[in-house]
Amino acid sequence: MIEAKHISKSFVKYEKEKGLIGMIKGFVNAKKVIKKAVDNVSFTIQEGEVIGYIGANGAGKSTTIKMLTGILTPTSGEILVDGIIPYKDRVRNARNIGVVFGQRTQLWWDLPLVESFSILKEIYQVSNEDYKARMEMFEDVLQLSEFIKSPVRTLSLGQRMRADIAASLLHNPKVLYLDEPTIGLDVNAKLKMRQAIKTMNKTFKTTVILTTHDLDDIEELCNRILIIDNGKIIYDGALSDIKTKYGSDTKVSFVLKEAWTDFVDLAHLMEVDPKDIIVKVDEDKLEIGFDKRILSVAHVAQVIMKNYEVTDLKIMETDIESIVSRIYNEGKVNVSND
Ligand SMILES: Nc1ncnc2c1ncn2[C@@H]1O[C@H](COP(=O)(O)OP(=O)(O)OP(=O)(O)O)[C@@H](O)[C@H]1O
Ligand SMILES: [Mg+2]
């Protein structure tokens, strides 16, 4: 459905020197710098896939989405969406896609919401029958009727986002681009949003590309993720593979009845190699870090409790947030080659 081949996008920026002199100089000769926002990115997306496109602020996500939707032309490389080059044939491409930018709306600000829908119905030539059926479905998942007669400018953020997603789906597009669709939404609104995306994907095999900083969106919706860092794709694969690689670190922390003084060989007691466990002691607190594939929580707990009097115990697994934060910080992923 979507093919991106070696796409790059550079922006020209003019850097001025700091201070007043810099400002004056800046009028004459600001230094020209080229920023590669997207740098040689390639991927193929099949019909019906739901892709999570993640990366830190400024990584290049929105720029990629803008090229895929045809708003921006790549500096180099090629894109095909359902056989169409989006930035060359914007009109034909528009019939195939739905777009939601969480930061701004595509609806007519001063019109009652329902009128925006009527206009979109005409623009996309949606039949009366389809219109009725889709509005009913939107009502089911997004509950628009409570505010459908209000002007868009009076809607709350969550209501406006629900309206925006309905609007982007009115013509039943083959591809749906969502750039931070859950930004600023409360827990319930997020659930509704995710439900709507799921329903569309299941019912119509809509291909979805989603950027988000909310990793629950990703866990709930995406069967594949792309991670972009500094304009380059550093991971393309299943979320579960990253979890297997990074997610096996577990920590068990114990609070002991008395401060730990007799430094016994815990690795020996647990029958593992000393390098397989990380032991931290701070008076009455004892923390043991290990890989769950080598040791079980039950075994660690059992050994400690047999040797010490334990008053409290806590198990901490690496969660997806900290895995992803580690990947952003390291700027690389090493999943496949071990
Ligand atoms: N029109 C533009 N002119 C100049 N630079 C731009 C332009 N659009 C984006 N950039 C730069 O390109 C880089 C990537 O921006 P982009 O908006 O794609 O990031 P993003 O991954 O969507 O980040 P965020 O998570 O903050 O939305 C940034 O360094 C940004 O400053
Ligand atoms: Mg963005």
PDB file of C-alpha atoms in Angstrom, residues 78-296:
ATOM      1  CA  GLU A  78      10.407   8.229  -3.994  1.00  0.00           C
ATOM      2  CA  ILE A  79       7.034   7.527  -2.433  1.00  0.00           C
ATOM      3  CA  LEU A  80       4.151   5.506  -3.804  1.00  0.00           C
ATOM      4  CA  VAL A  81       0.832   5.296  -1.953  1.00  0.00           C
ATOM      5  CA  ASP A  82      -1.592   2.911  -3.594  1.00  0.00           C
ATOM      6  CA  GLY A  83       0.216   3.482  -6.881  1.00  0.00           C
ATOM      7  CA  ILE A  84       0.070   7.288  -6.612  1.00  0.00           C
ATOM      8  CA  ILE A  85       2.974   9.671  -6.054  1.00  0.00           C
ATOM      9  CA  PRO A  86       1.371  11.808  -3.330  1.00  0.00           C
ATOM     10  CA  TYR A  87       3.214  15.108  -3.897  1.00  0.00           C
ATOM     11  CA  LYS A  88       2.711  14.923  -7.677  1.00  0.00           C
ATOM     12  CA  ASP A  89      -0.950  13.974  -7.731  1.00  0.00           C
ATOM     13  CA  ARG A  90      -2.350  15.540  -4.602  1.00  0.00           C
ATOM     14  CA  VAL A  91      -5.989  15.498  -5.676  1.00  0.00           C
ATOM     15  CA  ARG A  92      -6.132  11.828  -6.584  1.00  0.00           C
ATOM     16  CA  ASN A  93      -4.131  10.999  -3.470  1.00  0.00           C
ATOM     17  CA  ALA A  94      -6.530  12.968  -1.273  1.00  0.00           C
ATOM     18  CA  ARG A  95      -9.384  10.615  -2.177  1.00  0.00           C
ATOM     19  CA  ASN A  96      -7.403   7.702  -0.789  1.00  0.00           C
ATOM     20  CA  ILE A  97      -6.256   9.124   2.476  1.00  0.00           C
ATOM     21  CA  GLY A  98      -7.501  10.528   5.733  1.00  0.00           C
ATOM     22  CA  VAL A  99      -5.294  12.782   7.835  1.00  0.00           C
ATOM     23  CA  VAL A 100      -5.497  13.942  11.411  1.00  0.00           C
ATOM     24  CA  PHE A 101      -2.902  16.286  12.847  1.00  0.00           C
ATOM     25  CA  GLY A 102      -3.558  16.330  16.574  1.00  0.00           C
ATOM     26  CA  GLN A 103      -2.238  19.880  16.803  1.00  0.00           C
ATOM     27  CA  ARG A 104      -4.710  21.466  14.417  1.00  0.00           C
ATOM     28  CA  THR A 105      -8.110  20.819  12.938  1.00  0.00           C
ATOM     29  CA  GLN A 106      -9.276  20.321   9.378  1.00  0.00           C
ATOM     30  CA  LEU A 107     -12.801  21.373  10.292  1.00  0.00           C
ATOM     31  CA  TRP A 108     -14.416  24.724   9.578  1.00  0.00           C
ATOM     32  CA  TRP A 109     -13.930  26.679  12.743  1.00  0.00           C
ATOM     33  CA  ASP A 110     -17.104  28.759  12.767  1.00  0.00           C
ATOM     34  CA  LEU A 111     -19.554  26.239  11.334  1.00  0.00           C
ATOM     35  CA  PRO A 112     -21.576  23.785  13.361  1.00  0.00           C
ATOM     36  CA  LEU A 113     -19.786  20.453  13.217  1.00  0.00           C
ATOM     37  CA  VAL A 114     -22.573  18.807  11.238  1.00  0.00           C
ATOM     38  CA  GLU A 115     -22.095  21.332   8.438  1.00  0.00           C
ATOM     39  CA  SER A 116     -18.421  20.454   8.167  1.00  0.00           C
ATOM     40  CA  PHE A 117     -19.524  16.878   7.645  1.00  0.00           C
ATOM     41  CA  SER A 118     -22.011  17.899   4.952  1.00  0.00           C
ATOM     42  CA  ILE A 119     -19.313  19.822   3.103  1.00  0.00           C
ATOM     43  CA  LEU A 120     -16.888  16.909   3.304  1.00  0.00           C
ATOM     44  CA  LYS A 121     -19.657  14.608   2.077  1.00  0.00           C
ATOM     45  CA  GLU A 122     -19.998  16.777  -1.046  1.00  0.00           C
ATOM     46  CA  ILE A 123     -16.249  17.190  -1.578  1.00  0.00           C
ATOM     47  CA  TYR A 124     -15.647  13.467  -1.444  1.00  0.00           C
ATOM     48  CA  GLN A 125     -18.937  12.582  -3.144  1.00  0.00           C
ATOM     49  CA  VAL A 126     -20.055  10.186  -0.449  1.00  0.00           C
ATOM     50  CA  SER A 127     -23.467   8.683  -1.244  1.00  0.00           C
ATOM     51  CA  ASN A 128     -26.404   9.335   1.112  1.00  0.00           C
ATOM     52  CA  GLU A 129     -26.457   5.694   2.044  1.00  0.00           C
ATOM     53  CA  ASP A 130     -22.767   5.519   2.935  1.00  0.00           C
ATOM     54  CA  TYR A 131     -22.994   8.819   4.759  1.00  0.00           C
ATOM     55  CA  LYS A 132     -25.802   7.562   6.943  1.00  0.00           C
ATOM     56  CA  ALA A 133     -24.113   4.261   7.689  1.00  0.00           C
ATOM     57  CA  ARG A 134     -20.806   5.905   8.575  1.00  0.00           C
ATOM     58  CA  MET A 135     -22.358   8.593  10.759  1.00  0.00           C
ATOM     59  CA  GLU A 136     -24.117   5.812  12.652  1.00  0.00           C
ATOM     60  CA  MET A 137     -20.869   3.988  13.140  1.00  0.00           C
ATOM     61  CA  PHE A 138     -19.130   7.160  14.322  1.00  0.00           C
ATOM     62  CA  GLU A 139     -21.961   7.711  16.765  1.00  0.00           C
ATOM     63  CA  ASP A 140     -21.386   4.229  18.136  1.00  0.00           C
ATOM     64  CA  VAL A 141     -17.681   4.663  18.756  1.00  0.00           C
ATOM     65  CA  LEU A 142     -17.216   8.406  19.076  1.00  0.00           C
ATOM     66  CA  GLN A 143     -20.562   9.733  20.354  1.00  0.00           C
ATOM     67  CA  LEU A 144     -20.679  12.900  18.310  1.00  0.00           C
ATOM     68  CA  SER A 145     -24.373  13.705  18.696  1.00  0.00           C
ATOM     69  CA  GLU A 146     -23.950  15.534  21.997  1.00  0.00           C
ATOM     70  CA  PHE A 147     -22.030  18.325  20.227  1.00  0.00           C
ATOM     71  CA  ILE A 148     -22.704  17.880  16.510  1.00  0.00           C
ATOM     72  CA  LYS A 149     -24.750  21.078  16.324  1.00  0.00           C
ATOM     73  CA  SER A 150     -22.127  23.223  18.059  1.00  0.00           C
ATOM     74  CA  PRO A 151     -19.636  25.353  16.172  1.00  0.00           C
ATOM     75  CA  VAL A 152     -16.247  23.665  16.047  1.00  0.00           C
ATOM     76  CA  ARG A 153     -14.559  26.530  17.907  1.00  0.00           C
ATOM     77  CA  THR A 154     -16.682  25.808  20.981  1.00  0.00           C
ATOM     78  CA  LEU A 155     -15.716  22.144  21.217  1.00  0.00           C
ATOM     79  CA  SER A 156     -13.389  20.873  23.904  1.00  0.00           C
ATOM     80  CA  LEU A 157     -10.103  19.381  22.736  1.00  0.00           C
ATOM     81  CA  GLY A 158     -11.312  15.811  23.154  1.00  0.00           C
ATOM     82  CA  GLN A 159     -14.585  16.505  21.336  1.00  0.00           C
ATOM     83  CA  ARG A 160     -12.721  18.224  18.513  1.00  0.00           C
ATOM     84  CA  MET A 161     -10.315  15.303  18.128  1.00  0.00           C
ATOM     85  CA  ARG A 162     -13.228  12.866  17.968  1.00  0.00           C
ATOM     86  CA  ALA A 163     -14.827  15.082  15.347  1.00  0.00           C
ATOM     87  CA  ASP A 164     -11.565  15.306  13.418  1.00  0.00           C
ATOM     88  CA  ILE A 165     -11.094  11.582  13.261  1.00  0.00           C
ATOM     89  CA  ALA A 166     -14.684  11.091  12.097  1.00  0.00           C
ATOM     90  CA  ALA A 167     -14.127  13.753   9.429  1.00  0.00           C
ATOM     91  CA  SER A 168     -10.952  12.063   8.222  1.00  0.00           C
ATOM     92  CA  LEU A 169     -12.806   8.768   7.890  1.00  0.00           C
ATOM     93  CA  LEU A 170     -16.000   9.994   6.229  1.00  0.00           C
ATOM     94  CA  HIS A 171     -14.881   9.013   2.730  1.00  0.00           C
ATOM     95  CA  ASN A 172     -13.588   5.650   3.962  1.00  0.00           C
ATOM     96  CA  PRO A 173      -9.958   6.222   2.978  1.00  0.00           C
ATOM     97  CA  LYS A 174      -7.587   3.353   2.300  1.00  0.00           C
ATOM     98  CA  VAL A 175      -4.874   4.956   4.376  1.00  0.00           C
ATOM     99  CA  LEU A 176      -5.244   6.922   7.571  1.00  0.00           C
ATOM    100  CA  TYR A 177      -2.412   9.135   8.829  1.00  0.00           C
ATOM    101  CA  LEU A 178      -2.641  10.163  12.434  1.00  0.00           C
ATOM    102  CA  ASP A 179      -0.051  12.557  13.792  1.00  0.00           C
ATOM    103  CA  GLU A 180      -0.451  12.491  17.573  1.00  0.00           C
ATOM    104  CA  PRO A 181      -4.192  11.782  17.608  1.00  0.00           C
ATOM    105  CA  THR A 182      -4.369  11.321  21.371  1.00  0.00           C
ATOM    106  CA  ILE A 183      -2.346  14.359  22.428  1.00  0.00           C
ATOM    107  CA  GLY A 184      -4.012  16.131  25.324  1.00  0.00           C
ATOM    108  CA  LEU A 185      -6.894  13.672  25.613  1.00  0.00           C
ATOM    109  CA  ASP A 186      -8.155  12.331  28.900  1.00  0.00           C
ATOM    110  CA  VAL A 187      -8.109   8.610  29.607  1.00  0.00           C
ATOM    111  CA  ASN A 188     -11.663   8.021  28.362  1.00  0.00           C
ATOM    112  CA  ALA A 189     -11.268  10.051  25.205  1.00  0.00           C
ATOM    113  CA  LYS A 190      -8.075   8.118  24.444  1.00  0.00           C
ATOM    114  CA  LEU A 191      -9.945   4.846  24.781  1.00  0.00           C
ATOM    115  CA  LYS A 192     -12.647   6.078  22.391  1.00  0.00           C
ATOM    116  CA  MET A 193     -10.076   7.250  19.897  1.00  0.00           C
ATOM    117  CA  ARG A 194      -8.299   3.905  19.976  1.00  0.00           C
ATOM    118  CA  GLN A 195     -11.597   2.090  19.656  1.00  0.00           C
ATOM    119  CA  ALA A 196     -12.486   4.093  16.551  1.00  0.00           C
ATOM    120  CA  ILE A 197      -9.122   3.359  14.945  1.00  0.00           C
ATOM    121  CA  LYS A 198      -9.439  -0.339  15.734  1.00  0.00           C
ATOM    122  CA  THR A 199     -12.972  -0.545  14.376  1.00  0.00           C
ATOM    123  CA  MET A 200     -12.049   1.156  11.095  1.00  0.00           C
ATOM    124  CA  ASN A 201      -9.004  -1.018  10.675  1.00  0.00           C
ATOM    125  CA  LYS A 202     -10.972  -4.215  11.328  1.00  0.00           C
ATOM    126  CA  THR A 203     -14.040  -3.301   9.296  1.00  0.00           C
ATOM    127  CA  PHE A 204     -12.432  -1.752   6.238  1.00  0.00           C
ATOM    128  CA  LYS A 205      -8.841  -2.993   6.391  1.00  0.00           C
ATOM    129  CA  THR A 206      -7.779   0.644   6.649  1.00  0.00           C
ATOM    130  CA  THR A 207      -4.016   0.998   6.718  1.00  0.00           C
ATOM    131  CA  VAL A 208      -3.006   3.209   9.629  1.00  0.00           C
ATOM    132  CA  ILE A 209       0.172   5.126  10.348  1.00  0.00           C
ATOM    133  CA  LEU A 210       0.233   6.664  13.753  1.00  0.00           C
ATOM    134  CA  THR A 211       2.759   8.904  15.465  1.00  0.00           C
ATOM    135  CA  THR A 212       2.449   9.264  19.192  1.00  0.00           C
ATOM    136  CA  HIS A 213       4.365   9.838  22.379  1.00  0.00           C
ATOM    137  CA  ASP A 214       1.866   7.688  24.253  1.00  0.00           C
ATOM    138  CA  LEU A 215       3.225   4.184  24.255  1.00  0.00           C
ATOM    139  CA  ASP A 216      -0.102   2.774  25.393  1.00  0.00           C
ATOM    140  CA  ASP A 217      -1.451   3.820  21.979  1.00  0.00           C
ATOM    141  CA  ILE A 218       1.282   1.709  20.433  1.00  0.00           C
ATOM    142  CA  GLU A 219       0.704  -1.291  22.682  1.00  0.00           C
ATOM    143  CA  GLU A 220      -3.036  -1.151  22.096  1.00  0.00           C
ATOM    144  CA  LEU A 221      -3.000  -0.631  18.362  1.00  0.00           C
ATOM    145  CA  CYS A 222       0.185  -1.386  16.508  1.00  0.00           C
ATOM    146  CA  ASN A 223       1.473  -4.677  15.229  1.00  0.00           C
ATOM    147  CA  ARG A 224       4.653  -3.082  13.978  1.00  0.00           C
ATOM    148  CA  ILE A 225       6.688  -0.064  14.967  1.00  0.00           C
ATOM    149  CA  LEU A 226       9.200   2.114  13.199  1.00  0.00           C
ATOM    150  CA  ILE A 227      11.551   4.109  15.373  1.00  0.00           C
ATOM    151  CA  ILE A 228      13.117   7.214  13.883  1.00  0.00           C
ATOM    152  CA  ASP A 229      16.070   8.957  15.452  1.00  0.00           C
ATOM    153  CA  ASN A 230      17.627  12.074  14.013  1.00  0.00           C
ATOM    154  CA  GLY A 231      15.996  11.458  10.656  1.00  0.00           C
ATOM    155  CA  LYS A 232      17.085   7.844  10.370  1.00  0.00           C
ATOM    156  CA  ILE A 233      15.055   4.696  10.919  1.00  0.00           C
ATOM    157  CA  ILE A 234      16.762   2.771  13.685  1.00  0.00           C
ATOM    158  CA  TYR A 235      14.172   0.043  14.141  1.00  0.00           C
ATOM    159  CA  ASP A 236      11.503  -1.561  11.999  1.00  0.00           C
ATOM    160  CA  GLY A 237       9.781  -4.582  13.479  1.00  0.00           C
ATOM    161  CA  ALA A 238       7.475  -5.928  16.136  1.00  0.00           C
ATOM    162  CA  LEU A 239       7.179  -4.270  19.523  1.00  0.00           C
ATOM    163  CA  SER A 240       7.432  -7.702  21.108  1.00  0.00           C
ATOM    164  CA  ASP A 241      10.938  -8.244  19.676  1.00  0.00           C
ATOM    165  CA  ILE A 242      12.195  -5.145  21.401  1.00  0.00           C
ATOM    166  CA  LYS A 243      10.582  -6.296  24.593  1.00  0.00           C
ATOM    167  CA  THR A 244      12.273  -9.676  24.390  1.00  0.00           C
ATOM    168  CA  LYS A 245      15.601  -8.015  23.862  1.00  0.00           C
ATOM    169  CA  TYR A 246      15.361  -5.241  26.431  1.00  0.00           C
ATOM    170  CA  GLY A 247      12.462  -6.250  28.579  1.00  0.00           C
ATOM    171  CA  SER A 248      13.977  -9.190  30.405  1.00  0.00           C
ATOM    172  CA  ASP A 249      15.743  -7.094  33.023  1.00  0.00           C
ATOM    173  CA  THR A 250      14.035  -7.593  36.318  1.00  0.00           C
ATOM    174  CA  LYS A 251      14.805  -6.215  39.748  1.00  0.00           C
ATOM    175  CA  VAL A 252      13.651  -7.541  43.056  1.00  0.00           C
ATOM    176  CA  SER A 253      14.179  -5.305  46.040  1.00  0.00           C
ATOM    177  CA  PHE A 254      13.927  -6.533  49.587  1.00  0.00           C
ATOM    178  CA  VAL A 255      13.690  -4.703  52.848  1.00  0.00           C
ATOM    179  CA  LEU A 256      15.410  -6.784  55.471  1.00  0.00           C
ATOM    180  CA  LYS A 257      14.629  -6.819  59.137  1.00  0.00           C
ATOM    181  CA  GLU A 258      18.242  -5.997  59.943  1.00  0.00           C
ATOM    182  CA  ALA A 259      20.983  -4.245  57.995  1.00  0.00           C
ATOM    183  CA  TRP A 260      22.875  -6.606  55.783  1.00  0.00           C
ATOM    184  CA  THR A 261      26.351  -7.217  57.157  1.00  0.00           C
ATOM    185  CA  ASP A 262      27.455 -10.721  56.312  1.00  0.00           C
ATOM    186  CA  PHE A 263      28.422 -10.482  52.680  1.00  0.00           C
ATOM    187  CA  VAL A 264      27.553 -13.964  51.542  1.00  0.00           C
ATOM    188  CA  ASP A 265      28.039 -15.126  47.996  1.00  0.00           C
ATOM    189  CA  LEU A 266      24.516 -14.731  46.627  1.00  0.00           C
ATOM    190  CA  ALA A 267      25.448 -15.950  43.158  1.00  0.00           C
ATOM    191  CA  HIS A 268      26.677 -19.155  44.710  1.00  0.00           C
ATOM    192  CA  LEU A 269      23.481 -19.566  46.697  1.00  0.00           C
ATOM    193  CA  MET A 270      21.415 -18.996  43.573  1.00  0.00           C
ATOM    194  CA  GLU A 271      23.619 -21.286  41.562  1.00  0.00           C
ATOM    195  CA  VAL A 272      24.431 -18.737  38.874  1.00  0.00           C
ATOM    196  CA  ASP A 273      27.538 -17.061  37.572  1.00  0.00           C
ATOM    197  CA  PRO A 274      28.410 -13.904  39.617  1.00  0.00           C
ATOM    198  CA  LYS A 275      28.158 -11.771  36.462  1.00  0.00           C
ATOM    199  CA  ASP A 276      24.534 -12.823  36.033  1.00  0.00           C
ATOM    200  CA  ILE A 277      23.282 -10.880  39.018  1.00  0.00           C
ATOM    201  CA  ILE A 278      23.724  -7.289  40.108  1.00  0.00           C
ATOM    202  CA  VAL A 279      23.532  -6.860  43.849  1.00  0.00           C
ATOM    203  CA  LYS A 280      23.068  -3.490  45.495  1.00  0.00           C
ATOM    204  CA  VAL A 281      23.015  -3.066  49.230  1.00  0.00           C
ATOM    205  CA  ASP A 282      22.073  -0.043  51.258  1.00  0.00           C
ATOM    206  CA  GLU A 283      21.779  -0.865  54.947  1.00  0.00           C
ATOM    207  CA  ASP A 284      18.553  -2.830  55.261  1.00  0.00           C
ATOM    208  CA  LYS A 285      17.736  -2.628  51.557  1.00  0.00           C
ATOM    209  CA  LEU A 286      18.886  -5.281  49.192  1.00  0.00           C
ATOM    210  CA  GLU A 287      18.281  -5.107  45.464  1.00  0.00           C
ATOM    211  CA  ILE A 288      19.016  -7.862  42.995  1.00  0.00           C
ATOM    212  CA  GLY A 289      18.960  -7.284  39.272  1.00  0.00           C
ATOM    213  CA  PHE A 290      18.933 -10.171  36.831  1.00  0.00           C
ATOM    214  CA  ASP A 291      17.775 -11.422  33.471  1.00  0.00           C
ATOM    215  CA  LYS A 292      14.510 -13.310  33.717  1.00  0.00           C
ATOM    216  CA  ARG A 293      15.650 -15.761  31.107  1.00  0.00           C
ATOM    217  CA  ILE A 294      18.421 -16.927  33.450  1.00  0.00           C
ATOM    218  CA  LEU A 295      16.797 -16.706  36.849  1.00  0.00           C
ATOM    219  CA  SER A 296      13.219 -16.694  38.049  1.00  0.00           C
TER     220      SER A 296
END
